Coordinates of C-alpha atoms and ligand atoms in Angstrom, one line a residue:
Chain A
M1 CA 5.2 11.8 20.3
K2 CA 2.8 14.3 19.2
L3 CA -0.7 13.1 18.8
E4 CA -3.7 14.9 17.7
H5 CA -6.7 14.6 20.1
V6 CA -10.5 13.9 19.3
N7 CA -13.1 14.4 22.0
G8 CA -15.8 12.4 22.0
E9 CA -17.1 9.5 24.8
K10 CA -14.8 8.1 26.9
K11 CA -14.0 4.4 26.4
G12 CA -10.5 3.8 27.3
E13 CA -7.4 4.8 25.9
I14 CA -7.3 4.9 22.0
L15 CA -4.5 5.6 20.2
L16 CA -5.1 5.3 16.2
F17 CA -1.5 5.0 14.6
A18 CA -2.2 6.1 10.5
L19 CA -1.6 7.4 7.5
S20 CA -2.8 10.9 6.3
T21 CA -2.6 8.7 2.5
C22 CA -4.5 5.6 3.4
G23 CA -7.6 4.9 2.5
W24 CA -8.4 2.0 5.3
C25 CA -7.1 4.3 8.1
K26 CA -9.5 6.8 6.6
K27 CA -12.4 4.8 7.4
T28 CA -10.7 3.9 10.4
R29 CA -11.4 7.1 11.9
L30 CA -14.8 7.5 10.6
L31 CA -15.8 4.8 12.5
L32 CA -14.4 5.5 15.2
E33 CA -16.4 9.2 15.2
E34 CA -19.4 7.2 14.1
L35 CA -19.4 5.3 17.4
G36 CA -18.3 9.2 18.9
V37 CA -15.0 7.7 20.7
D38 CA -12.3 10.0 22.5
Y39 CA -9.4 9.0 20.9
D40 CA -5.8 9.9 19.4
Y41 CA -4.4 9.3 16.2
V42 CA -0.7 10.2 14.4
Y43 CA -0.2 10.3 11.0
V44 CA 3.1 8.7 10.6
D45 CA 3.9 9.8 7.4
L46 CA 4.1 13.0 8.5
T47 CA 6.6 12.7 11.5
E48 CA 10.1 12.7 10.4
G49 CA 13.7 12.1 12.3
D50 CA 13.8 11.5 15.7
E51 CA 9.7 12.1 16.7
R52 CA 9.9 9.7 13.3
N53 CA 12.0 6.9 15.4
E54 CA 10.6 6.7 18.4
V55 CA 6.3 6.6 17.1
I56 CA 8.5 3.4 15.1
E57 CA 10.0 1.9 18.5
N58 CA 6.0 2.4 19.8
L59 CA 4.0 1.2 17.0
K60 CA 6.8 -2.1 16.3
K61 CA 5.6 -3.3 20.0
W62 CA 2.4 -3.4 18.9
N63 CA 2.0 -4.5 15.1
T64 CA 6.1 -5.8 14.3
S65 CA 4.8 -5.4 10.3
L66 CA 4.6 -1.4 10.9
S67 CA 1.5 -1.5 9.0
F68 CA -1.4 0.9 9.3
P69 CA -4.0 1.1 10.8
T70 CA -3.1 -0.5 14.1
L71 CA -5.6 0.7 16.4
V72 CA -4.2 0.0 20.8
L73 CA -7.1 0.1 22.9
N74 CA -5.8 0.7 26.5
N75 CA -2.2 0.0 26.3
D76 CA -3.0 -3.3 26.3
K77 CA -4.5 -5.1 22.5
S78 CA -4.1 -4.2 19.0
I79 CA -6.5 -4.7 16.0
V80 CA -4.0 -4.2 13.0
G81 CA -6.1 -3.3 9.6
F82 CA -10.1 -2.2 8.7
D83 CA -11.2 -4.7 11.3
K84 CA -14.8 -3.1 11.8
A85 CA -16.3 -6.2 13.1
S86 CA -13.8 -6.4 16.2
I87 CA -13.5 -3.0 16.2
E88 CA -17.3 -2.3 17.2
E89 CA -17.3 -5.2 19.6
E90 CA -14.1 -3.2 21.7
L91 CA -16.2 0.0 21.3
G92 CA -19.5 -0.5 20.2
Chain B
M1 CA -1.8 24.4 -6.9
S2 CA -5.6 25.0 -6.3
S3 CA -8.2 21.9 -5.7
S4 CA -9.5 22.5 -9.2
E5 CA -6.2 21.8 -10.5
D6 CA -5.9 18.9 -8.1
D7 CA -9.4 17.2 -8.8
S8 CA -8.2 18.1 -12.6
L9 CA -5.2 16.1 -12.1
V10 CA -6.8 13.2 -9.9
E11 CA -8.8 12.7 -12.7
D12 CA -6.7 12.1 -16.3
Y13 CA -4.9 9.9 -13.6
Y14 CA -7.9 8.1 -13.1
K15 CA -9.1 8.0 -16.6
K16 CA -5.6 6.9 -17.7
L17 CA -4.9 4.3 -14.6
K18 CA -8.6 2.9 -15.7
Q19 CA -7.8 2.5 -19.1
E20 CA -4.7 0.8 -18.6
A21 CA -5.7 -1.2 -16.4
E22 CA -9.0 -2.8 -18.5
I23 CA -6.7 -3.3 -21.7
S24 CA -4.9 -5.6 -19.4
G25 CA -7.2 -8.1 -17.4
Y26 CA -7.5 -5.5 -14.1
H27 CA -10.0 -3.5 -12.4
L28 CA -9.6 -1.2 -10.7
N29 CA -12.6 -0.5 -7.2
S30 CA -15.6 0.3 -8.4
D31 CA -16.0 2.7 -5.5
E32 CA -14.6 5.7 -7.6
E33 CA -14.4 8.2 -4.7
F34 CA -12.6 5.7 -2.3
T35 CA -10.7 5.4 -5.9
K36 CA -9.9 8.5 -6.5
E37 CA -8.6 9.3 -3.1
L38 CA -6.0 6.9 -3.4
L39 CA -4.6 8.2 -6.4
S40 CA -4.6 11.3 -5.0
S41 CA -2.8 9.9 -2.2
I42 CA -0.4 8.7 -4.7
L43 CA 0.1 12.0 -6.4
V44 CA 0.9 13.1 -3.3
N45 CA 3.1 10.7 -2.1
Q46 CA 5.2 12.0 -6.5
Q47 CA 5.6 15.2 -4.8
R48 CA 6.7 14.4 -1.1
Y49 CA 9.3 11.8 -2.2
G50 CA 9.5 11.4 -6.1
Y51 CA 8.5 8.2 -6.4
G52 CA 4.0 7.4 -6.3
A53 CA 5.1 5.2 -3.4
C54 CA 1.9 3.0 -2.1
P55 CA -0.7 5.1 -0.4
C56 CA -1.4 3.0 2.4
R57 CA 2.5 1.7 3.6
L58 CA 5.2 3.6 5.1
A59 CA 7.3 5.2 2.8
S60 CA 11.2 5.1 3.9
G61 CA 11.7 8.3 1.5
K62 CA 15.4 6.4 -0.5
N63 CA 13.4 5.5 -3.7
E64 CA 16.4 2.3 -4.5
E65 CA 14.9 0.9 -0.6
D66 CA 10.9 1.4 -2.0
L67 CA 11.2 0.2 -5.9
D68 CA 8.7 -2.8 -4.4
L69 CA 5.8 -0.8 -3.3
I70 CA 5.6 2.4 -6.1
C71 CA 2.6 1.7 -7.6
P72 CA 1.3 -1.1 -8.5
C73 CA 3.7 -2.6 -5.8
D74 CA 5.3 -6.1 -5.7
Y75 CA 2.0 -7.2 -3.6
R76 CA -0.7 -6.7 -6.0
D77 CA -0.5 -9.8 -7.8
P78 CA 0.2 -11.9 -5.5
D79 CA -2.6 -10.3 -3.0
L80 CA -5.7 -10.3 -6.0
D81 CA -4.8 -14.5 -6.1
E82 CA -5.4 -14.3 -2.6
Y83 CA -7.9 -11.8 -1.8
G84 CA -9.7 -10.5 -4.5
A85 CA -7.5 -7.1 -4.3
C86 CA -4.8 -5.0 -3.9
Y87 CA -3.4 -3.8 -0.1
C88 CA -5.1 -0.8 -0.7
G89 CA -8.1 -1.7 -2.3
L90 CA -7.1 0.2 -5.3
Y91 CA -7.2 -3.3 -7.5
V92 CA -9.5 -5.9 -6.8
S93 CA -10.7 -9.1 -8.8
G94 CA -13.1 -9.7 -11.0
E95 CA -15.5 -11.5 -8.1
I96 CA -15.3 -8.6 -6.1
L97 CA -16.2 -6.6 -8.7
R98 CA -19.2 -8.3 -9.9
G99 CA -20.3 -8.2 -6.0
E100 CA -19.8 -11.5 -5.2
K101 CA -16.7 -11.2 -3.3
K102 CA -16.9 -8.6 -0.5
L103 CA -13.9 -6.1 -0.3
R104 CA -12.3 -5.7 3.1
S105 CA -8.9 -5.1 4.5
I106 CA -6.1 -7.9 4.1
P107 CA -2.8 -8.6 6.0
E108 CA 0.5 -6.7 4.7
R109 CA 2.4 -9.1 2.4
R110 CA 5.2 -7.1 2.1
P111 CA 8.3 -8.4 3.9
T112 CA 10.5 -6.6 6.7
L113 CA 13.5 -4.4 5.5
E114 CA 15.8 -6.7 6.3
E115 CA 13.5 -10.0 4.8
R116 CA 14.2 -7.8 1.8
K117 CA 17.1 -7.7 1.9
E118 CA 18.3 -11.3 2.5
N119 CA 15.9 -12.3 -0.6
A120 CA 17.3 -9.9 -3.0
G121 CA 18.9 -11.8 -6.1
Q122 CA 16.8 -14.8 -5.4
F123 CA 17.2 -15.6 -9.1
S124 CA 21.2 -15.3 -9.4
D125 CA 22.0 -18.4 -8.8
I126 CA 19.3 -20.8 -9.6
G127 CA 20.5 -23.4 -11.0
I128 CA 20.4 -23.1 -15.2
S129 CA 23.7 -21.9 -16.4
A130 CA 22.9 -18.6 -17.8
S131 CA 25.3 -18.4 -20.4
A132 CA 23.9 -21.4 -22.1
L133 CA 21.0 -19.2 -23.2
P134 CA 20.7 -17.4 -26.3
F135 CA 19.2 -14.2 -24.4
P136 CA 19.0 -13.7 -20.7
V137 CA 15.5 -13.8 -19.6
W138 CA 13.6 -11.0 -17.6
R139 CA 10.4 -11.4 -15.6
C140 CA 9.1 -8.0 -14.4
R141 CA 8.1 -8.7 -10.6
V142 CA 4.8 -7.2 -10.7
C143 CA 3.4 -8.9 -12.9
G144 CA 5.6 -11.8 -13.8
Y145 CA 6.3 -10.6 -17.4
L146 CA 9.1 -12.5 -18.8
C147 CA 10.7 -11.6 -22.4
A148 CA 14.4 -13.2 -23.6
R149 CA 16.1 -10.3 -25.0
D150 CA 19.3 -8.5 -23.9
E151 CA 17.9 -5.8 -22.0
P152 CA 14.1 -5.9 -20.4
P153 CA 12.1 -3.6 -22.4
E154 CA 11.7 0.0 -21.0
V155 CA 8.2 -0.7 -20.0
C156 CA 6.5 -3.5 -19.3
P157 CA 3.7 -4.1 -22.3
I158 CA 1.4 -5.9 -19.5
C159 CA 2.1 -4.0 -16.4
K160 CA 3.5 -0.5 -17.2
V161 CA 5.6 -0.3 -14.7
G162 CA 9.8 0.9 -15.7
K163 CA 12.3 -1.5 -16.3
E164 CA 13.9 -0.8 -13.0
R165 CA 11.0 -2.7 -12.0
F166 CA 12.4 -6.3 -14.1
E167 CA 14.8 -9.2 -12.7
R168 CA 17.3 -11.4 -14.2
F169 CA 14.8 -14.9 -14.5
L170 CA 17.6 -16.6 -16.0
Ligands
LIG1 S1 -1.4 -2.0 -6.0 FE1 -2.2 -0.9 -4.5 S2 -2.2 -1.8 -2.4 FE2 0.0 -1.8 -4.5 S3 0.6 0.0 -4.5 FE3 -0.9 0.6 -5.5 S4 -2.4 1.0 -4.0 FE4 -1.2 0.3 -2.8

């Protein structure tokens, strides 16, 4: 799974599953950048073939409805949707 | 395509959609920047897949699997009823438009592919004998408009989706 990296303050392993076309995903990225945290993201709509399958299998573990954005924190818990309050609570 | 051409495409789309929405009692999100970005993404999907799939959902690339999420999707109206906005936040209720309720990200209502396959044709086995009616009744999956005629209309007179979005209701 190829990830894009955004540099910032390390607050654990933060992985965002997003779509390049989605408004709430964009708001989530903007919030992460406002909070200045270090994170990885993948635009699932831009993946193809085997890579797409791999990303989907991975996402399924965190969110069976396969919706976006899904934010995974420390390989331990996930926040589904643009849930500003929860994201700020975890990473603020 | 240059970005100024893109901008004018989005601008035209926005004007047309806003007018159509208001005529039928729907409202676009009044955050113009957010709304136009969504519209621009629908145009991207239109180019990418050949159909204007919902920008906030992962399209399969297969039109027949994604008929339910071509914008406006089959889930817009139930989401407007329950949350005051569609999943992407493109369409909002009067309450949200007037600022009486806050727009937020809402849960996904679309069933999984397996569930969608199971639900397909749910109206085909209802008790009324269709042959007893002088005309079949067609239902628009998007807005619920019903009409009794031989075939569904080419375009839904209420929400403007195409004939392929209708199902046999009675
Ligand atoms: S109505 Fe809203 S949720 Fe449905 S496809 Fe359009 S933008 Fe997406």
